[in-house]
Coordinates of C-alpha atoms in Angstrom, one line a residue:
M155 CA 43.5 -65.5 -88.3
G156 CA 40.8 -68.0 -87.7
F157 CA 37.8 -67.2 -85.4
N158 CA 38.0 -69.1 -82.0
L159 CA 34.4 -69.7 -81.0
M160 CA 35.3 -71.4 -77.7
S161 CA 37.6 -68.5 -76.6
F162 CA 34.8 -66.0 -77.4
L163 CA 32.2 -68.0 -75.4
G164 CA 34.6 -68.4 -72.5
G165 CA 35.3 -64.6 -72.3
A166 CA 31.6 -63.8 -72.5
A167 CA 30.9 -66.2 -69.7
S168 CA 33.6 -64.8 -67.5
A169 CA 32.4 -61.2 -68.0
G170 CA 28.9 -62.2 -67.2
S171 CA 29.9 -63.9 -64.0
R172 CA 31.8 -60.7 -62.9
G173 CA 28.7 -58.6 -63.5
I174 CA 26.5 -60.9 -61.5
Q175 CA 29.0 -60.9 -58.6
E176 CA 29.3 -57.1 -58.7
R177 CA 25.5 -56.7 -58.5
R178 CA 25.4 -59.2 -55.6
D179 CA 28.2 -57.2 -53.8
A180 CA 26.3 -53.9 -54.4
L181 CA 23.0 -55.4 -53.0
Q182 CA 24.9 -56.7 -50.0
R183 CA 26.4 -53.3 -49.3
Q184 CA 23.0 -51.7 -49.6
K185 CA 21.6 -54.2 -47.2
E186 CA 24.4 -53.6 -44.7
T187 CA 24.0 -49.8 -45.0
A188 CA 20.3 -50.0 -44.5
E189 CA 20.7 -52.3 -41.5
A190 CA 23.4 -49.9 -40.1
R191 CA 21.1 -47.0 -40.6
Q192 CA 18.2 -48.8 -38.9
W193 CA 20.5 -49.7 -36.0
Q194 CA 21.6 -46.0 -35.8
I195 CA 18.0 -44.8 -35.8
A196 CA 17.0 -47.3 -33.1
T197 CA 20.0 -46.4 -31.0
E198 CA 19.3 -42.7 -31.3
A199 CA 15.6 -43.3 -30.5
R200 CA 16.6 -45.2 -27.4
A201 CA 18.9 -42.4 -26.4
D202 CA 16.2 -39.8 -27.0
S203 CA 13.8 -41.8 -25.0
R204 CA 16.2 -42.1 -22.1
A205 CA 16.9 -38.4 -22.3
R206 CA 13.2 -37.5 -22.2
K207 CA 12.6 -40.0 -19.4
K208 CA 15.5 -38.4 -17.5
A209 CA 14.1 -34.9 -18.2
R210 CA 10.6 -35.9 -17.0
A211 CA 12.1 -37.4 -13.9
S212 CA 14.2 -34.2 -13.3
K213 CA 11.1 -32.0 -13.9
K214 CA 9.1 -34.2 -11.5
R215 CA 11.8 -34.1 -8.9
Q216 CA 12.0 -30.3 -9.2
A217 CA 8.2 -30.0 -8.9
E218 CA 8.3 -32.2 -5.8
E219 CA 11.1 -30.0 -4.3
R220 CA 9.2 -26.8 -5.0
T221 CA 6.0 -28.3 -3.6
E222 CA 8.0 -29.4 -0.5
M223 CA 9.5 -25.9 -0.2
L224 CA 6.1 -24.1 -0.7
S225 CA 4.6 -26.4 2.0
L226 CA 6.9 -24.8 4.5
Y227 CA 5.1 -21.5 4.1
Y228 CA 1.6 -22.2 2.6
T229 CA -1.3 -24.6 3.1
E230 CA -1.9 -27.6 1.0
D231 CA -4.7 -25.9 -1.1
Q232 CA -2.5 -22.8 -1.5
V233 CA 0.4 -24.9 -2.7
K234 CA -1.8 -26.6 -5.3
D235 CA -3.1 -23.2 -6.4
I236 CA 0.4 -21.8 -6.8
M237 CA 1.9 -24.8 -8.5
A238 CA -0.9 -24.8 -11.1
G239 CA 0.5 -21.6 -12.5
G240 CA 3.9 -23.1 -13.3
N241 CA 7.5 -22.6 -12.2
A242 CA 7.5 -18.8 -12.4
Q243 CA 4.6 -18.5 -10.0
A244 CA 6.1 -21.0 -7.6
Q245 CA 9.4 -19.2 -7.5
Y246 CA 7.7 -15.9 -6.9
A247 CA 5.7 -17.3 -4.0
L248 CA 8.9 -18.8 -2.5
D249 CA 10.8 -15.5 -2.9
Y250 CA 7.9 -13.6 -1.3
A251 CA 7.8 -15.9 1.7
K252 CA 11.5 -15.9 2.2
K253 CA 11.7 -12.1 2.2
L254 CA 8.9 -11.6 4.7
P255 CA 9.7 -10.4 8.2
T256 CA 9.8 -13.2 10.8
D257 CA 6.6 -11.9 12.4
Q258 CA 4.5 -12.3 9.2
D259 CA 2.9 -15.4 7.8
A260 CA 3.0 -15.9 4.1
S261 CA 0.0 -18.2 4.2
A262 CA -2.1 -15.4 5.8
N263 CA -0.9 -13.0 3.1
Y264 CA -2.0 -15.2 0.1
R265 CA -5.4 -15.5 -1.5
T266 CA -6.1 -18.4 -3.8
S267 CA -7.6 -17.9 -7.2
S268 CA -11.0 -19.2 -5.9
M269 CA -11.0 -16.4 -3.3
I270 CA -10.8 -13.6 -5.8
A271 CA -13.3 -13.4 -8.7
E272 CA -11.5 -10.4 -10.2
V273 CA -8.5 -8.4 -9.1
P274 CA -9.3 -4.7 -9.0
P275 CA -6.9 -2.6 -11.0
I276 CA -4.7 -0.2 -9.1
S277 CA -5.5 3.0 -11.0
G278 CA -3.7 6.3 -10.8
G279 CA -0.5 4.9 -9.6
P280 CA 3.1 5.6 -10.7
R281 CA 4.6 3.7 -13.6
G282 CA 3.8 0.0 -13.7
R283 CA 0.8 -2.2 -12.8
V284 CA 0.3 -5.2 -10.5
S285 CA -0.2 -8.5 -12.3
P286 CA -3.1 -10.7 -11.4
F287 CA -0.9 -13.4 -9.7
T288 CA 1.3 -11.0 -7.7
S289 CA -1.8 -9.1 -6.5
R290 CA -2.9 -12.2 -4.7
F291 CA -0.2 -11.5 -2.1
K292 CA -0.4 -8.9 0.6
T293 CA 2.1 -6.3 -0.5
T294 CA 5.3 -6.3 1.5
A295 CA 6.6 -3.1 3.1
A296 CA 9.6 -3.0 0.7
A297 CA 7.3 -3.3 -2.3
L298 CA 5.0 -0.6 -0.9
E299 CA 7.9 1.7 -0.2
K300 CA 9.1 1.3 -3.8
Y301 CA 5.6 1.7 -5.4
E302 CA 4.1 4.3 -3.2
G303 CA 7.3 6.3 -2.9
G304 CA 6.7 7.2 -6.6
F305 CA 4.0 9.5 -5.5
G306 CA 6.3 11.3 -3.0
E307 CA 9.0 11.5 -5.7
M308 CA 6.6 13.2 -8.2
L309 CA 5.4 15.7 -5.5
A310 CA 8.9 16.5 -4.6
I311 CA 9.9 17.1 -8.2
N312 CA 6.8 19.3 -8.6
A313 CA 7.8 21.3 -5.5
R314 CA 11.4 21.9 -6.8
N315 CA 10.0 23.0 -10.2
V316 CA 7.7 25.5 -8.4
L317 CA 10.8 27.1 -7.0
K318 CA 12.6 26.9 -10.2
F319 CA 9.9 28.7 -12.2
Q320 CA 9.1 31.5 -9.8
G321 CA 7.9 34.5 -11.8
N322 CA 6.7 32.3 -14.7
E323 CA 2.9 32.4 -14.0
T324 CA 2.0 30.2 -17.0
K325 CA 4.4 27.5 -15.8
L326 CA 3.3 27.8 -12.2
A327 CA -0.3 27.3 -13.2
E328 CA 0.7 24.2 -15.1
L329 CA 2.6 22.9 -12.0
A330 CA -0.4 23.6 -9.8
A331 CA -2.6 21.5 -12.1
E332 CA 0.0 18.8 -12.1
R333 CA 0.2 18.7 -8.3
A334 CA -3.6 18.5 -8.1
T335 CA -3.5 15.5 -10.5
I336 CA -0.9 13.8 -8.4
E337 CA -2.8 14.3 -5.3
N338 CA -6.0 12.9 -6.9
S339 CA -4.0 9.9 -8.1
V340 CA -2.9 9.2 -4.5
K341 CA -6.6 9.3 -3.5
S342 CA -7.6 6.9 -6.3
Y343 CA -4.7 4.6 -5.5
E344 CA -5.7 4.5 -1.8
A345 CA -9.3 3.8 -2.7
A346 CA -8.3 0.9 -5.0
K347 CA -5.9 -0.5 -2.5
E348 CA -8.5 -0.5 0.2
K349 CA -10.9 -2.3 -2.0
A350 CA -8.4 -4.9 -3.2
E351 CA -6.7 -5.4 0.2
P352 CA -8.6 -4.1 3.2
D353 CA -5.9 -5.3 5.6
A354 CA -3.0 -3.8 3.6
D355 CA -0.2 -1.9 5.3
T356 CA -0.8 1.8 5.8
T357 CA 0.0 3.9 2.8
D358 CA 3.1 6.1 3.2
I359 CA 4.2 8.1 0.1
F360 CA 7.2 9.5 1.9
S361 CA 8.6 6.3 3.4
G362 CA 12.1 5.0 3.1
G363 CA 15.5 6.6 2.9
L364 CA 14.5 9.1 0.2
G365 CA 11.3 10.1 1.9
A366 CA 12.9 12.6 4.2
T367 CA 14.7 14.4 1.3
R368 CA 11.4 14.5 -0.7
M369 CA 9.5 15.9 2.2
E370 CA 12.2 18.6 2.7
S371 CA 11.7 19.8 -0.9
I372 CA 7.9 20.1 -0.2
F373 CA 8.4 21.9 3.1
R374 CA 10.9 24.3 1.6
Q375 CA 8.6 25.2 -1.2
T376 CA 5.3 25.5 0.6
E377 CA 6.7 27.2 3.7
G378 CA 8.3 29.9 1.5
Q379 CA 5.1 30.5 -0.3
A380 CA 3.2 30.7 2.9
L381 CA 5.5 33.3 4.3
E382 CA 5.4 35.2 1.0
T383 CA 1.5 35.2 1.1
A384 CA 1.7 36.6 4.6
E385 CA 4.0 39.3 3.3
L386 CA 6.8 38.0 5.6
A387 CA 9.2 36.8 2.9
E388 CA 10.0 37.5 -0.8
W389 CA 11.6 35.5 -3.5
D390 CA 15.3 36.2 -4.2
K391 CA 15.7 35.7 -7.9
Q392 CA 19.4 35.8 -7.9
N393 CA 19.9 33.2 -5.1
K394 CA 16.7 31.3 -5.9
K395 CA 15.4 31.2 -2.4
Y396 CA 12.9 32.9 -0.1
V397 CA 14.3 35.6 2.1
L398 CA 12.5 36.8 5.3
K399 CA 11.3 40.4 5.5
A400 CA 10.6 42.4 8.6
G401 CA 8.1 40.6 10.9
S402 CA 7.9 39.3 14.4
T403 CA 8.6 35.8 15.4
G404 CA 5.0 35.4 16.3
Q405 CA 3.8 36.3 12.8
I406 CA 6.5 34.1 11.1
Q407 CA 5.8 31.1 13.3
S408 CA 2.0 31.5 12.8
A409 CA 2.5 31.5 9.0
I410 CA 4.6 28.4 9.4
L411 CA 1.9 26.7 11.5
K412 CA -0.6 27.6 8.8
N413 CA 1.5 25.9 6.2
L414 CA 1.8 22.8 8.4
Q415 CA -1.9 22.6 8.7
G416 CA -2.2 22.7 4.9
L417 CA 0.3 19.9 4.5
E418 CA -1.5 17.9 7.1
N419 CA -4.8 18.3 5.3
S420 CA -3.2 17.3 2.0
Y421 CA -0.8 14.5 2.7
A422 CA -0.8 13.3 6.3
Q423 CA -3.5 10.7 5.7
F424 CA -1.3 9.1 3.1
S425 CA 1.9 9.3 5.0
P426 CA 2.6 8.6 8.7
S427 CA 6.1 9.9 7.9
M428 CA 4.7 13.3 6.9
Q429 CA 2.5 13.4 10.0
T430 CA 5.6 12.8 12.2
K431 CA 7.5 15.6 10.6
I432 CA 4.5 18.0 10.8
D433 CA 4.2 17.1 14.6
F434 CA 7.9 17.7 15.1
N435 CA 7.8 21.1 13.3
R436 CA 4.8 22.2 15.3
E437 CA 6.6 21.4 18.5
E438 CA 9.6 23.5 17.3
A439 CA 7.3 26.4 16.4
V440 CA 5.7 26.3 19.8
K441 CA 9.1 26.3 21.5
S442 CA 10.1 29.4 19.5
L443 CA 6.8 31.1 20.3
R444 CA 7.2 30.4 24.0
V445 CA 10.5 32.3 24.0
F446 CA 9.0 35.0 21.8
G447 CA 6.0 35.3 24.2
A448 CA 8.2 35.7 27.2
S449 CA 10.1 38.5 25.5
V450 CA 6.9 40.3 24.5
V451 CA 5.6 40.1 28.1
E452 CA 8.8 41.5 29.4
S453 CA 8.6 44.4 26.9
G454 CA 4.9 45.0 27.8
N455 CA 3.7 44.9 24.2
T456 CA 0.9 42.4 24.9
K457 CA -2.8 42.5 23.8
K458 CA -4.9 42.7 26.9
Y459 CA -8.3 41.2 27.8
S460 CA -10.1 41.6 31.1
T461 CA -11.5 38.1 31.3
I462 CA -10.8 34.7 29.8
E463 CA -14.4 34.8 28.4
E464 CA -13.6 38.0 26.5
F465 CA -10.4 36.4 25.1
Q466 CA -12.2 33.2 24.1
N467 CA -14.9 35.3 22.3
A468 CA -12.1 37.2 20.4
V469 CA -10.7 33.8 19.4
A470 CA -14.0 32.5 18.3
T471 CA -14.6 35.5 16.0
N472 CA -11.0 35.6 14.7
S473 CA -10.5 39.2 15.8
I474 CA -6.9 38.7 16.9
L475 CA -3.9 38.9 14.6
P476 CA -1.9 35.6 14.4
G477 CA 1.3 35.9 16.4
S478 CA -0.2 38.1 19.1
V479 CA 0.8 37.7 22.7
I480 CA -2.3 37.9 25.0
D481 CA -2.5 39.2 28.6
V482 CA -5.6 38.1 30.4
A483 CA -6.8 39.7 33.7
G484 CA -3.8 41.8 34.3
G485 CA -1.2 39.1 34.0
A486 CA -3.1 36.3 35.5
K487 CA -2.6 34.3 32.3
F488 CA -0.6 34.7 29.1
F489 CA -1.3 33.2 25.8
V490 CA 0.1 33.2 22.3
Y491 CA -2.5 33.2 19.5
T492 CA -1.5 31.6 16.2
G493 CA -4.8 31.4 14.4
Q494 CA -3.9 27.8 13.3
P495 CA -4.2 24.4 15.0
T496 CA -1.2 24.4 17.3
I497 CA -1.5 22.2 20.4
P498 CA -4.1 19.7 21.6
N499 CA -6.6 20.7 24.1
A500 CA -5.9 18.8 27.4
V501 CA -9.6 18.0 27.9
N502 CA -10.9 16.8 24.5
G503 CA -7.8 16.5 22.4
T504 CA -8.9 18.9 19.7
M505 CA -6.2 21.2 18.3
Q506 CA -6.3 24.8 19.7
T507 CA -5.3 27.9 17.9
F508 CA -3.6 29.3 21.0
F509 CA -1.6 28.1 24.0
E510 CA -0.8 29.3 27.5
F511 CA 2.7 30.0 28.7
N512 CA 4.2 31.5 31.8

């Protein structure tokens, strides 16, 4: 077979042309792919830009809406101060204002950051602390009830434990120390509160729905112990309660009045609710003593003094037993002596340790 040079050259040329065309096609595809990618990137960038612009517009609109809402309750300077802290602070300020009673002004209850160099810490309180921003607001009654009620809760638990551990002197000593710590914490809290917010609502550690139940626990424990100290009651281990022993109504009610005075000294300044209950119980004790006094007069078992001055001197020197019924000047006047602050003096309002009855 002879070698055909022309056929060889023609085949080589054809193969070379195909290779060139394939490279051209590959380059074109690469170019088209690059252009498509660039277009995709540009399209996504435009979409991201529109999304960011939309988000900024939405954020601005929300800020304007919050500013507008805040301006319903706060001054212009206060709104700027609140908004400077971000969305959380703005929402807190709005929630605070909306929950206020209608007779209170949110603007009057808010202090800007420029008005407070430093927020005094609330020390000695129950669990939790007030944050710097929230402490710029005058505390609402609901917040006070929740926060301050923690003290009343701790005191009530302490009182129930005192009854629970009767007879265990070591545990009772621990509970006495615990109670003293709680009482000191209330005083520290009140002092810090007064410093941070002089016009704050009155402290009431027994406020709210649970306050009455907590006070009842304390009254039950302290009254039982007062009667036991006066040897008028004893602890019933089996039934876990105090049981009255022999003793006159005058003696019993005088011991109860002594306990009321102790509660008033310890807690009344931190709880208007406690003061109200003490006042009510005093009135009930006086009612009982009036009935008791009348029965003693009828029986003739009174302690007699010739003159009112003689009786008053005996009162001043504590030479009368609490619960005694007094006959002055042969029945001219009758008194019940309790030895404890019982009723206000009609002239000067001071609490007397005796009262007249007919």
